[in-house]
Each structure stands twice: as structure tokens, then as C-alpha cells.
Amino acid sequence: MTGYADFEEFVVARRHALLRTAYLLTGDHHDAEDLVQSALIKVVPKWARIKDRPEGYVRQVLARESVNRWRGRRWREVTTDVVPETMHHDSTDRIALLEDLRRLSPQQRAVLVLRYFDDLTEADTAAALGISVGTVKSHVRDALARLRNQRSDEERSAATT
Amino acid sequence: MDTLHDRLAELADDAPTGGAPAAELWARGKRAYRLRAAALAATLLVVGAVGTGVGVGLVDGGGNGSDLAPAGTVGISLPIEYPVGEELPDLGDTPGPSAAIWLAPGVGGGAPVAVGLVAETGTFGTLPIEVSYMNEDWERPALSPDGRRIAYASPSGEPIVHDLVSGEIYYWPEVECPGDVNQCYRWGTGGFTWFDATHLFGHAGAGDTHGYVWEPGTTPKLVDLITYAGTPYRGLYAGRDLQVIDDGEPLDLVCGSPVLNATLGTDYQGDDEMFDVPVLCDVLGVIGSEILLGHWNSDRVPGDWNDPNDGNGTVVALGIHSVAPPVNCLGDASRICPDLSFEDPALRRVVVTAGAPEWVTFATDLIGAALDADGGAS
């Protein structure tokens, strides 16, 4: 296994960008750091093969890992009858978007992040997640619809209080 | 901030900036690789050893404290013709080992049912397990290699094991937690992998380092999958992220990746050669170290290789040992590199004919025995 210098160079240069994507995928600082770290560790055995163009593969591992992890932890999501009091305006747009993203399924969230943050094509998004282009399209459609509905609900709720 | 991209970018500004030094990540990656290589080599040896004993009859899990499976010949023949559209009998709680189980739509559009193929008799019928809530690929039941036990998760994530010989049902509503609540996961929600006839693995904990292992007569125990002796370590897809050994290294078979594809074969030395393995993107089972089961996707449409709804249910057995890499595709990220060697009929055997439901899991030892009876598959 060779190429540590290349690996280190990549980590130094690209870790922050990976953390940004990971934060959108997880919505949590600790999880984002853990996700990036896990992805980087996973690619080490393959580094000799990908070192010329590692970014795509690392991001693929990152995206798939984020979806896989959720599979084992969905029990942590808690439903509640209590409506959050937080209302979203421009100043709290980040919080609102973060909450909206958290309400999406992990795969919907991953598709949305890869398409609209990392600017991958539908085909590249499909390849990164190991799903079909059709599934990417349907996830995008459903995710955008859910985001729109969530914001509409919030705005209605704000208007009545 | 009008576009979604802008809003996401602004949100990403809150991302953390920390992380372990590159040297530490590198060291941990190398250590994990060495341990996985050792574990995988052990896995292939054990799987191979189990496979050699199946041709003469069904085998018991052994040493498990539960009832012995009745001896008998494998009554199935290949290719399997799934009884599409037929109303099937209820197999009851003790039908005996199954060669395969499918998640199938109910007759007339009813709720999905689990359909089993009884290995001794070749009879199809419905199995007494609830599957209507299984919507994802990783939720499908896992069938042990000897066909005796089915593992699946309840709707709320608790592991359930159904013994098709004794009728025993094992169920664990509570599992231990490895400390930090954020590291505590139920082990049924990530899918299962049967390493052999008596060892069930399920992932738990952060990342992929923790998992539960269960064998009949014991309670599940939490282990470190990296260091646990005998771990199959085939990833989080309950056996569907396959790794193969190439030149001493275990490699993921990554499907549809524009960057990294897979190198197959245990004796191929060309480290720099990589090629696509399109039909293997949906690995349904591993028989020994040389045969894989997967859906045959003759269209080879990029992005659809992993889609369980893409295809017609045809399952093929592929001998990978003698597959030769066709060309080096690494230089072109946009290309789909054809692997024509899989078109060789000598390397492809139809296990299930077209028309069967896509969601299927196999008792790989029993299918391997049936392949042997039909003259081998590789």
C-alpha cells in the first residue's frame, strides 16, 4: 500500500469540502466528522487505485455510508404530538432548512445534497448512490415537494399565531 | 439566497472543521485492511469447506443445541421455475430447509407474502413470516446457507430468527448498548448476514465497527467486527456489498462507479487494471469463492444495475475465477466498460428463470449443491 503523501495532500485539501457535504447529509457536527473520517479510512486500502482521481470515489463512499448508517439508527427518530414553536424567517433560514432536511428520508436527503449542493448530474448521483436514474428523479421530485410543503405548513402556522 | 444551492451552501458554512490527522486515518485504514483480509480469507475457507459437504444431503447447523435437521437429498433442480400467479399452499411453521425465499406480491394485488421453495421436495408455498412492511432492499429476510433459518427484523427493528426445521422462533426485544446512547443501535435495522449455517451477524454501533453475532443456543453478543474472528465483513447490506480477494486485498465490488470498478479473481496480478462487473451489482449470494449469484440485467443501463425493479427476475450463477479483465477503463470516467467475458455461456448458468419476483435470497449451500448436481457452474 503506497501513496501516503498523496492521501495526506488530499485530506488537507479536501476535508473541509467533504465536511460541508457530510454536514448536509447528517445535520449534525459530530456525525459529519465521524462520517468523513469513516469514509477516508475506508478508501485507504484502495488508495493506490484511486489516487489519480480520488474525489468521486470518496464522495460515493461518503454518500452511501450516510444512507447505510441511517438504516441502523432510524429508531432514534422520535415522533411527537407537540408542534415546535420555532417559526422560520430569513434570520433562521439555516435552522429551518436543517430541520426540513432532517425530515427527509436519508436517501432523499442524499440525492438532494448531491444534486443541488455538489451539483452532480442525475446519472452521477445515481452512480454515487447505487440507484437508478429514475429513482434519483423520483427522490428529487418527492424531496422538493416535501420541502415546499413543510415551508408552506410553517408559514401557515406562523400566520395563525 | 434564492436557490436551493445557495441555501444549502449557506447551511454548509456551519459545517465542522475538525478531524483526526491524515496519518492516523491512514494507519487505521491500513489496520482495518489487514484485519479484513485475514477475516475474509478465513471466511472463504470456511464457506468452501461447508460447501463441499452439502452435495450429499442437507446438513445441520451443528453444535447448536437445537433439533437436528433431517437428512435428505436436495429435491430441487435448476433452473428454478417460479410459479408466477399461482395460489400457493401455506408451508406451516416447520416446512424444512428452504432453497430460496422470495418476497412476492400477493395474488390479486394483495399484501406481499414470503414464498419459500422447500429444498427436500421442491414445493413452493408461503412461509409464516410477516413481510408486508419490508420496503427496502436491505429489509429482505436473510436465509442461512443451509436453508434452515430465516433472519429478519420486526417492524420496530427487533431481530427475529425463524427455524424452519424445529419451528422455534428467536426474538430479542432488548439488546445491550455499547455505552454512549449515540452509539447504540438496534441490530435488526441494518439487515443481516449469515456467515455460515449457525452464525448470524448484524451491524450495530457507530460506523461499521460494531455488530452482533448470534448462534443457536446463545444470546446475541456485541463484538467488534474488525477484530472478531470469523466475521464475514461484507458490509452493511447484509451480504450484498460483496468483497472479493484480489492479489491479497479484499475489494468492494462497487457498481456503476465512474472512478473505481472492481478487479475480480484471486489470481489476477494486474493491479492497475479495473473493469466493470455490471451483472454483479446486485449480488444475491456467494457460493464458495468462485461463484456469485446475481440478477441478470442484459440491458446494462447505467444506474439501473442496483435497482431491484429493473429486470425480469432471472438469476444467474457466475463463475468469476477465470474471468479475464477485458480492458482498462479507468481513464474515462464517463464510459461503461463492457465485460464481455460474462457473456460466455460456460461462465453463466441460469438458476432462476424469468418471471420470478426480484427480491430473493438463497440458501447458497443448497443452490451450490444443485449446481454441482447439474454439472457445476464454473
Coordinates of C-alpha atoms in Angstrom, one line a residue:
Chain A
M1 CA 0.0 0.0 0.0
T2 CA 1.7 3.2 -1.1
G3 CA 0.8 6.8 -1.6
Y4 CA 0.5 8.3 1.9
A5 CA 1.8 11.6 0.6
D6 CA -1.0 11.8 -1.9
F7 CA -3.5 10.8 0.7
E8 CA -2.3 13.4 3.1
E9 CA -2.4 16.1 0.4
F10 CA -6.0 15.1 -0.5
V11 CA -7.1 15.1 3.1
V12 CA -5.6 18.5 3.8
A13 CA -7.0 20.0 0.6
R14 CA -10.5 18.4 0.5
R15 CA -11.5 17.5 4.1
H16 CA -13.4 20.8 4.6
A17 CA -15.3 20.3 1.4
L18 CA -16.2 16.8 2.4
L19 CA -17.3 18.0 5.9
R20 CA -19.6 20.5 4.3
T21 CA -21.3 17.8 2.3
A22 CA -21.3 15.5 5.3
Y23 CA -22.9 18.1 7.4
L24 CA -25.7 18.5 5.0
L25 CA -26.1 14.7 4.8
T26 CA -26.2 14.2 8.6
G27 CA -27.3 17.5 10.0
D28 CA -25.0 17.0 12.9
H29 CA -21.5 18.2 13.6
H30 CA -20.3 15.1 15.3
D31 CA -21.9 12.8 12.8
A32 CA -20.4 14.8 10.0
E33 CA -16.9 14.5 11.3
D34 CA -17.4 10.8 12.0
L35 CA -18.8 10.2 8.5
V36 CA -15.9 11.9 6.8
Q37 CA -13.4 10.1 9.0
S38 CA -15.0 6.8 8.3
A39 CA -15.1 7.4 4.6
L40 CA -11.4 8.4 4.5
I41 CA -10.4 5.3 6.4
K42 CA -12.4 3.1 4.1
V43 CA -10.7 4.4 1.0
V44 CA -7.2 3.8 2.3
P45 CA -6.9 0.2 1.1
K46 CA -8.0 1.4 -2.4
W47 CA -5.8 4.4 -2.5
A48 CA -3.3 3.1 -4.9
R49 CA -6.2 2.6 -7.4
I50 CA -8.0 5.9 -7.0
K51 CA -5.2 8.3 -6.1
D52 CA -5.2 9.9 -9.5
R53 CA -8.8 11.0 -9.1
P54 CA -10.0 10.2 -5.6
E55 CA -12.7 12.8 -5.1
G56 CA -15.5 11.0 -6.9
Y57 CA -15.0 7.7 -5.1
V58 CA -14.6 9.3 -1.7
R59 CA -17.8 11.2 -2.2
Q60 CA -19.5 8.0 -3.3
V61 CA -18.4 6.2 -0.1
L62 CA -19.5 9.3 1.9
A63 CA -23.0 9.3 0.4
R64 CA -23.6 5.6 0.7
E65 CA -22.2 5.5 4.2
S66 CA -24.6 8.2 5.2
V67 CA -27.6 6.3 3.9
N68 CA -26.3 3.0 5.4
R69 CA -25.8 4.5 8.8
W70 CA -29.3 5.7 9.0
R71 CA -30.6 2.2 8.4
G72 CA -29.2 1.2 11.7
R73 CA -30.4 4.2 13.6
R74 CA -33.8 5.1 12.4
W75 CA -35.2 4.2 15.8
R76 CA -33.6 7.4 17.1
E77 CA -36.2 9.4 15.3
V78 CA -38.9 10.3 17.7
T79 CA -42.4 11.3 16.7
T80 CA -44.3 13.8 18.8
D81 CA -47.7 15.4 19.0
V82 CA -46.2 18.7 20.2
V83 CA -45.8 21.3 17.4
P84 CA -42.4 23.1 17.6
E85 CA -42.8 26.7 18.5
T86 CA -40.0 27.8 16.2
M87 CA -41.1 29.8 13.3
H88 CA -38.8 30.3 10.3
H89 CA -37.9 33.6 8.8
D90 CA -34.9 34.7 6.9
S91 CA -32.7 35.0 10.0
T92 CA -33.4 31.4 11.0
D93 CA -33.4 30.0 7.5
R94 CA -30.5 27.8 8.2
I95 CA -32.3 26.2 11.1
A96 CA -35.4 25.8 9.1
L97 CA -33.6 24.2 6.2
L98 CA -31.7 21.9 8.6
E99 CA -34.9 20.7 10.1
D100 CA -36.5 20.3 6.7
L101 CA -33.6 18.2 5.6
R102 CA -33.8 16.0 8.7
R103 CA -37.4 15.2 7.9
L104 CA -36.5 13.8 4.5
S105 CA -35.5 10.1 4.2
P106 CA -31.7 9.6 4.2
Q107 CA -31.8 8.7 0.5
Q108 CA -33.9 11.7 -0.4
R109 CA -31.6 13.9 1.5
A110 CA -28.5 12.4 -0.1
V111 CA -30.0 12.8 -3.6
L112 CA -30.8 16.4 -2.8
V113 CA -27.4 17.2 -1.5
L114 CA -25.6 15.5 -4.3
R115 CA -27.7 17.1 -7.0
Y116 CA -28.2 20.6 -5.6
F117 CA -25.1 21.1 -3.4
D118 CA -22.4 19.0 -5.1
D119 CA -24.0 19.7 -8.5
L120 CA -23.8 16.1 -9.7
T121 CA -25.8 15.1 -12.7
E122 CA -28.7 12.7 -12.3
A123 CA -26.5 9.9 -13.7
D124 CA -23.6 10.7 -11.4
T125 CA -25.9 10.9 -8.4
A126 CA -27.4 7.6 -9.4
A127 CA -24.0 6.0 -9.7
A128 CA -22.8 7.5 -6.4
L129 CA -25.7 6.0 -4.5
G130 CA -26.1 2.8 -6.5
I131 CA -29.6 3.5 -7.5
S132 CA -31.3 4.1 -10.8
V133 CA -31.7 7.5 -12.6
G134 CA -35.4 7.0 -12.3
T135 CA -35.1 6.7 -8.6
V136 CA -33.0 9.8 -8.4
K137 CA -35.7 11.7 -10.3
S138 CA -38.4 10.5 -8.1
H139 CA -36.5 11.3 -4.9
V140 CA -35.8 14.8 -6.2
R141 CA -39.4 15.3 -7.0
D142 CA -40.6 14.0 -3.7
A143 CA -38.0 15.7 -1.7
L144 CA -38.6 19.1 -3.3
A145 CA -42.3 18.6 -2.8
R146 CA -41.8 17.8 0.8
L147 CA -39.6 20.8 1.3
R148 CA -42.2 23.0 -0.3
N149 CA -45.0 21.5 1.8
Q150 CA -43.0 21.8 5.0
R151 CA -42.4 25.5 4.4
S152 CA -46.0 26.1 3.4
D153 CA -47.1 24.5 6.6
E154 CA -44.7 26.5 8.7
E155 CA -45.8 29.7 7.0
R156 CA -49.5 28.9 7.6
S157 CA -48.7 28.1 11.2
A158 CA -46.8 31.3 11.6
A159 CA -49.7 33.3 10.1
T160 CA -52.2 31.9 12.6
T161 CA -50.1 32.6 15.7
Chain B
M1 CA -30.5 33.4 -1.1
D2 CA -32.9 32.3 -3.8
T3 CA -31.8 29.0 -5.0
L4 CA -31.7 25.7 -3.1
H5 CA -27.9 25.5 -3.9
D6 CA -27.4 28.9 -2.2
R7 CA -29.4 27.9 0.8
L8 CA -27.5 24.6 1.1
A9 CA -24.2 26.3 0.7
E10 CA -25.1 28.8 3.4
L11 CA -26.1 26.0 5.7
A12 CA -22.9 24.1 4.9
D13 CA -21.0 27.1 6.3
D14 CA -21.9 25.8 9.7
A15 CA -20.0 22.5 9.0
P16 CA -17.4 21.4 11.5
T17 CA -13.7 21.8 10.6
G18 CA -12.0 19.2 12.8
G19 CA -10.9 15.7 12.3
A20 CA -8.2 13.2 13.1
P21 CA -4.8 13.8 11.4
A22 CA -4.3 12.2 8.0
A23 CA -1.6 10.0 9.4
E24 CA -4.0 8.5 11.9
L25 CA -6.6 7.9 9.3
W26 CA -4.1 6.2 7.1
A27 CA -2.9 4.0 9.9
R28 CA -6.4 3.0 10.8
G29 CA -7.2 2.3 7.2
K30 CA -4.2 0.0 6.9
R31 CA -5.0 -1.8 10.1
A32 CA -8.6 -2.4 9.1
Y33 CA -7.5 -3.6 5.7
R34 CA -5.1 -6.2 7.3
L35 CA -7.8 -7.5 9.6
R36 CA -10.4 -7.7 6.9
A37 CA -8.0 -9.5 4.6
A38 CA -7.3 -12.1 7.3
A39 CA -11.0 -12.4 8.2
L40 CA -12.1 -12.7 4.7
A41 CA -9.6 -15.4 3.9
A42 CA -10.9 -17.3 6.8
T43 CA -14.5 -16.8 5.6
L44 CA -13.7 -18.1 2.2
L45 CA -12.0 -21.2 3.7
V46 CA -15.0 -21.9 5.9
V47 CA -17.6 -21.3 3.2
G48 CA -15.7 -23.6 0.9
A49 CA -15.4 -26.3 3.5
V50 CA -19.1 -26.1 4.2
G51 CA -19.9 -26.2 0.5
T52 CA -18.1 -29.4 0.0
G53 CA -20.3 -31.3 2.4
V54 CA -23.7 -30.3 1.0
G55 CA -23.9 -32.3 -2.1
V56 CA -24.8 -35.5 -0.2
G57 CA -27.7 -34.0 1.7
L58 CA -28.9 -31.3 3.9
V59 CA -26.7 -30.6 6.9
D60 CA -27.5 -29.4 10.3
G61 CA -26.1 -26.3 11.7
G62 CA -24.1 -28.4 14.2
G63 CA -23.4 -27.8 17.8
N64 CA -26.3 -25.5 18.4
G65 CA -28.3 -27.3 21.0
S66 CA -31.5 -27.3 18.9
D67 CA -33.1 -30.1 16.9
L68 CA -31.1 -31.7 14.2
A69 CA -32.2 -31.2 10.6
P70 CA -33.5 -34.4 8.9
A71 CA -31.1 -35.8 6.4
G72 CA -32.3 -35.8 2.9
T73 CA -31.3 -35.0 -0.7
V74 CA -31.8 -31.7 -2.3
G75 CA -35.0 -32.1 -4.2
I76 CA -34.7 -29.0 -6.3
S77 CA -33.4 -28.9 -9.8
L78 CA -32.1 -26.0 -11.8
P79 CA -33.2 -23.8 -13.3
I80 CA -35.9 -23.0 -10.8
E81 CA -39.2 -22.0 -12.4
Y82 CA -41.1 -19.8 -10.1
P83 CA -44.9 -20.5 -10.1
V84 CA -45.9 -17.0 -11.2
G85 CA -49.5 -16.1 -10.4
E86 CA -50.4 -19.5 -8.8
E87 CA -52.1 -19.7 -5.5
L88 CA -49.6 -21.4 -3.2
P89 CA -50.1 -23.6 -0.1
D90 CA -49.2 -22.5 3.4
L91 CA -46.0 -24.3 4.3
G92 CA -46.6 -24.0 8.0
D93 CA -44.0 -23.4 10.7
T94 CA -41.8 -26.4 10.0
P95 CA -41.5 -26.9 6.3
G96 CA -37.9 -27.9 6.5
P97 CA -35.0 -26.1 4.9
S98 CA -35.7 -23.7 2.0
A99 CA -33.5 -23.4 -1.0
A100 CA -34.7 -19.9 -1.6
I101 CA -37.3 -17.4 -0.3
W102 CA -38.9 -14.6 -2.3
L103 CA -40.9 -11.5 -1.3
A104 CA -43.7 -11.8 -3.7
P105 CA -46.8 -9.7 -4.4
G106 CA -50.0 -11.3 -3.1
V107 CA -52.3 -12.9 -5.5
G108 CA -54.7 -10.3 -6.9
G109 CA -52.7 -7.4 -5.7
G110 CA -52.9 -8.4 -2.0
A111 CA -50.3 -7.8 0.6
P112 CA -46.8 -9.2 -0.1
V113 CA -46.0 -12.7 1.1
A114 CA -42.9 -14.7 1.7
V115 CA -42.6 -17.6 -0.7
G116 CA -40.3 -20.5 0.1
L117 CA -39.0 -23.3 -2.0
V118 CA -38.7 -26.4 0.2
A119 CA -35.4 -27.9 -0.6
E120 CA -36.3 -31.6 0.0
T121 CA -39.5 -31.6 -2.0
G122 CA -39.2 -28.8 -4.5
T123 CA -42.5 -27.5 -3.3
F124 CA -43.4 -23.8 -3.4
G125 CA -45.5 -22.3 -0.7
T126 CA -46.0 -19.3 1.6
L127 CA -43.9 -19.0 4.8
P128 CA -45.3 -17.8 8.1
I129 CA -43.4 -14.6 8.4
E130 CA -44.7 -11.1 8.2
V131 CA -43.2 -9.2 5.3
S132 CA -45.7 -6.6 4.4
Y133 CA -43.7 -3.8 5.9
M134 CA -40.5 -4.6 4.1
N135 CA -40.0 -1.9 1.5
E136 CA -36.3 -1.6 1.2
D137 CA -33.7 -3.8 -0.4
W138 CA -31.8 -4.3 2.9
E139 CA -35.0 -5.3 4.8
R140 CA -35.4 -8.5 3.0
P141 CA -35.1 -11.7 5.1
A142 CA -31.7 -13.4 5.2
L143 CA -31.7 -17.2 4.6
S144 CA -28.9 -19.2 6.2
P145 CA -26.7 -21.1 3.8
D146 CA -28.2 -24.4 4.8
G147 CA -31.7 -23.1 4.3
R148 CA -32.7 -23.8 7.8
R149 CA -33.2 -20.4 9.4
I150 CA -34.6 -17.1 8.3
A151 CA -33.5 -13.9 10.0
Y152 CA -35.4 -10.6 9.6
A153 CA -36.3 -7.6 11.6
S154 CA -39.7 -6.8 13.1
P155 CA -41.4 -3.5 12.0
S156 CA -39.7 -1.8 15.0
G157 CA -36.3 -3.3 14.3
E158 CA -36.1 -6.2 16.7
P159 CA -34.3 -9.3 15.2
I160 CA -36.3 -12.4 14.7
V161 CA -35.0 -15.8 13.6
H162 CA -37.4 -18.5 12.5
D163 CA -36.1 -22.1 12.4
L164 CA -37.8 -23.9 9.6
V165 CA -36.9 -27.3 11.0
S166 CA -37.8 -27.0 14.6
G167 CA -40.3 -24.2 14.3
E168 CA -38.5 -22.3 17.0
I169 CA -38.7 -18.5 16.9
Y170 CA -36.0 -16.4 18.5
Y171 CA -36.7 -12.8 19.3
W172 CA -34.7 -10.2 21.1
P173 CA -36.7 -7.1 22.1
E174 CA -33.8 -5.8 24.1
V175 CA -30.1 -5.6 23.3
E176 CA -27.2 -4.3 25.2
C177 CA -25.9 -0.9 24.4
P178 CA -22.2 -0.2 23.9
G179 CA -22.1 2.7 26.2
D180 CA -22.9 6.1 24.7
V181 CA -26.5 6.2 23.7
N182 CA -25.5 7.8 20.4
Q183 CA -23.5 4.6 19.7
C184 CA -26.5 2.3 20.5
Y185 CA -28.4 0.9 17.6
R186 CA -30.9 -1.9 17.3
W187 CA -29.2 -4.6 15.3
G188 CA -32.1 -5.6 13.1
T189 CA -32.5 -2.4 11.2
G190 CA -29.3 -2.7 9.2
G191 CA -30.0 -6.1 7.7
F192 CA -28.4 -9.4 8.5
T193 CA -25.7 -11.6 7.1
W194 CA -25.5 -15.4 7.7
F195 CA -21.8 -16.1 7.8
D196 CA -22.5 -19.8 8.0
A197 CA -25.3 -22.1 9.0
T198 CA -25.2 -21.1 12.6
H199 CA -23.7 -17.6 12.8
L200 CA -25.8 -14.6 12.2
F201 CA -24.3 -11.1 12.0
G202 CA -26.0 -7.8 12.3
H203 CA -24.4 -4.4 12.4
A204 CA -24.7 -2.1 15.4
G205 CA -23.0 0.9 16.7
A206 CA -21.3 3.8 15.0
G207 CA -19.9 3.2 11.6
D208 CA -19.2 -0.3 10.7
T209 CA -17.0 -1.4 13.6
H210 CA -19.6 -2.9 15.9
G211 CA -22.0 -5.7 15.3
Y212 CA -23.9 -8.5 17.0
V213 CA -23.2 -12.1 16.4
W214 CA -25.7 -14.9 17.3
E215 CA -25.6 -18.6 17.1
P216 CA -28.4 -21.0 18.3
G217 CA -28.3 -21.8 22.0
T218 CA -26.6 -18.5 22.8
T219 CA -27.7 -14.9 23.4
P220 CA -26.5 -12.3 20.9
K221 CA -23.3 -10.7 21.8
L222 CA -21.8 -7.4 20.8
V223 CA -18.5 -7.7 19.0
D224 CA -16.0 -5.5 17.2
L225 CA -16.5 -6.7 13.6
I226 CA -13.0 -5.7 12.7
T227 CA -11.3 -7.9 15.3
Y228 CA -13.9 -10.6 15.8
A229 CA -12.5 -13.8 14.5
G230 CA -14.6 -15.2 11.7
T231 CA -16.5 -12.1 10.8
P232 CA -17.7 -12.2 7.2
Y233 CA -17.2 -8.4 6.9
R234 CA -19.2 -8.0 3.8
G235 CA -20.5 -4.6 4.5
L236 CA -23.8 -3.1 5.7
Y237 CA -26.0 -4.6 3.0
A238 CA -26.3 -7.9 4.8
G239 CA -24.0 -9.6 2.4
R240 CA -24.9 -7.5 -0.7
D241 CA -21.8 -5.4 -0.7
L242 CA -19.5 -8.2 -1.6
Q243 CA -15.8 -8.2 -1.3
V244 CA -13.5 -10.4 -3.2
I245 CA -9.8 -11.0 -2.8
D246 CA -7.6 -9.7 -5.4
D247 CA -3.9 -10.1 -5.1
G248 CA -4.3 -10.5 -1.4
E249 CA -6.5 -7.5 -1.0
P250 CA -10.3 -7.6 -0.3
L251 CA -12.0 -5.2 -2.6
D252 CA -15.6 -3.9 -2.7
L253 CA -17.5 -4.6 -5.8
V254 CA -18.6 -1.1 -6.4
C255 CA -21.3 -0.8 -9.0
G256 CA -21.7 1.9 -11.5
S257 CA -18.8 3.9 -10.1
P258 CA -17.3 6.3 -12.6
V259 CA -14.0 6.1 -10.8
L260 CA -13.4 2.7 -9.3
N261 CA -14.7 -0.5 -10.5
A262 CA -13.7 -4.0 -9.4
T263 CA -11.0 -6.4 -10.2
L264 CA -12.1 -9.9 -10.0
G265 CA -10.4 -13.2 -9.4
T266 CA -8.0 -14.5 -6.8
D267 CA -5.0 -14.9 -9.1
Y268 CA -5.1 -11.8 -11.3
Q269 CA -2.0 -9.8 -10.8
G270 CA -2.6 -6.6 -12.8
D271 CA -3.1 -4.1 -10.1
D272 CA -3.7 -1.2 -12.4
E273 CA -6.4 -3.0 -14.5
M274 CA -10.0 -2.3 -13.5
F275 CA -13.2 -3.2 -15.2
D276 CA -16.9 -3.1 -14.7
V277 CA -18.9 -6.0 -13.4
P278 CA -22.4 -4.9 -14.3
V279 CA -24.3 -8.0 -13.6
L280 CA -22.7 -8.3 -10.2
C281 CA -24.1 -5.1 -8.9
D282 CA -26.9 -7.0 -7.3
V283 CA -25.2 -9.8 -5.5
L284 CA -27.7 -12.3 -4.2
G285 CA -25.3 -14.9 -2.8
V286 CA -21.8 -16.3 -2.7
I287 CA -21.1 -19.9 -3.3
G288 CA -17.6 -20.9 -2.2
S289 CA -15.0 -18.5 -3.5
E290 CA -15.7 -18.7 -7.2
I291 CA -19.4 -18.5 -7.9
L292 CA -21.7 -15.5 -7.4
L293 CA -25.5 -15.3 -7.8
G294 CA -27.0 -12.2 -9.2
H295 CA -29.8 -10.8 -11.3
W296 CA -29.1 -10.8 -15.0
N297 CA -29.5 -7.4 -16.5
S298 CA -29.0 -7.7 -20.1
D299 CA -29.7 -4.1 -20.7
R300 CA -26.8 -2.9 -18.7
V301 CA -28.2 0.5 -18.3
P302 CA -26.0 2.7 -16.1
G303 CA -27.6 3.4 -12.8
D304 CA -30.2 0.6 -13.1
W305 CA -27.8 -2.2 -12.1
N306 CA -28.8 -2.0 -8.5
D307 CA -32.4 -1.4 -9.0
P308 CA -34.4 -4.4 -7.8
N309 CA -37.3 -3.4 -10.0
D310 CA -35.1 -3.4 -13.1
G311 CA -35.0 -6.8 -14.7
N312 CA -37.3 -9.8 -15.0
G313 CA -36.3 -12.0 -12.1
T314 CA -33.7 -14.1 -14.0
V315 CA -30.9 -15.1 -11.6
V316 CA -27.7 -16.4 -12.9
A317 CA -24.7 -18.1 -11.3
L318 CA -21.4 -16.6 -12.5
G319 CA -18.0 -18.2 -12.3
I320 CA -15.6 -15.5 -11.5
H321 CA -12.3 -17.4 -11.1
S322 CA -11.4 -17.5 -14.7
V323 CA -12.9 -14.1 -15.8
A324 CA -10.4 -12.1 -17.6
P325 CA -10.3 -8.3 -17.4
P326 CA -11.3 -7.0 -20.8
V327 CA -9.8 -3.5 -21.0
N328 CA -8.6 -0.8 -18.7
C329 CA -11.5 1.6 -18.3
L330 CA -10.0 3.8 -15.7
G331 CA -9.0 6.6 -18.0
D332 CA -12.5 7.5 -19.0
A333 CA -14.9 8.4 -16.2
S334 CA -17.9 8.6 -18.5
R335 CA -17.6 5.2 -20.2
I336 CA -19.3 2.0 -19.5
C337 CA -16.8 -0.7 -19.9
P338 CA -18.3 -3.9 -21.3
D339 CA -17.3 -7.1 -19.6
L340 CA -18.0 -9.5 -22.5
S341 CA -16.4 -12.4 -20.7
F342 CA -19.6 -12.8 -18.7
E343 CA -21.4 -13.5 -22.0
D344 CA -19.5 -16.7 -22.2
P345 CA -22.2 -19.4 -21.6
A346 CA -19.6 -21.5 -19.9
L347 CA -19.3 -18.9 -17.2
R348 CA -23.1 -18.3 -16.8
R349 CA -25.7 -20.7 -15.5
V350 CA -29.4 -19.8 -15.2
V351 CA -30.5 -20.5 -11.7
V352 CA -34.0 -19.0 -11.8
T353 CA -35.9 -18.4 -15.0
A354 CA -37.5 -15.1 -15.9
G355 CA -40.7 -14.1 -14.3
A356 CA -39.8 -14.6 -10.6
P357 CA -40.0 -11.7 -8.2
E358 CA -36.8 -9.7 -7.9
W359 CA -36.5 -9.9 -4.1
V360 CA -35.0 -13.3 -3.4
T361 CA -32.4 -14.7 -1.0
F362 CA -30.8 -18.1 -1.5
A363 CA -29.6 -20.9 0.7
T364 CA -26.3 -20.8 -1.0
D365 CA -25.0 -24.2 0.1
L366 CA -28.1 -25.8 -1.2
I367 CA -28.1 -23.9 -4.5
G368 CA -24.4 -24.8 -4.8
A369 CA -25.3 -28.4 -4.3
A370 CA -27.9 -28.2 -7.0
L371 CA -25.4 -26.6 -9.3
D372 CA -23.0 -29.4 -8.7
A373 CA -25.7 -31.9 -9.5
D374 CA -26.2 -30.2 -12.8
G375 CA -22.6 -30.3 -13.7
G376 CA -21.1 -27.4 -12.0
A377 CA -21.3 -23.7 -12.7
S378 CA -17.7 -22.6 -13.2

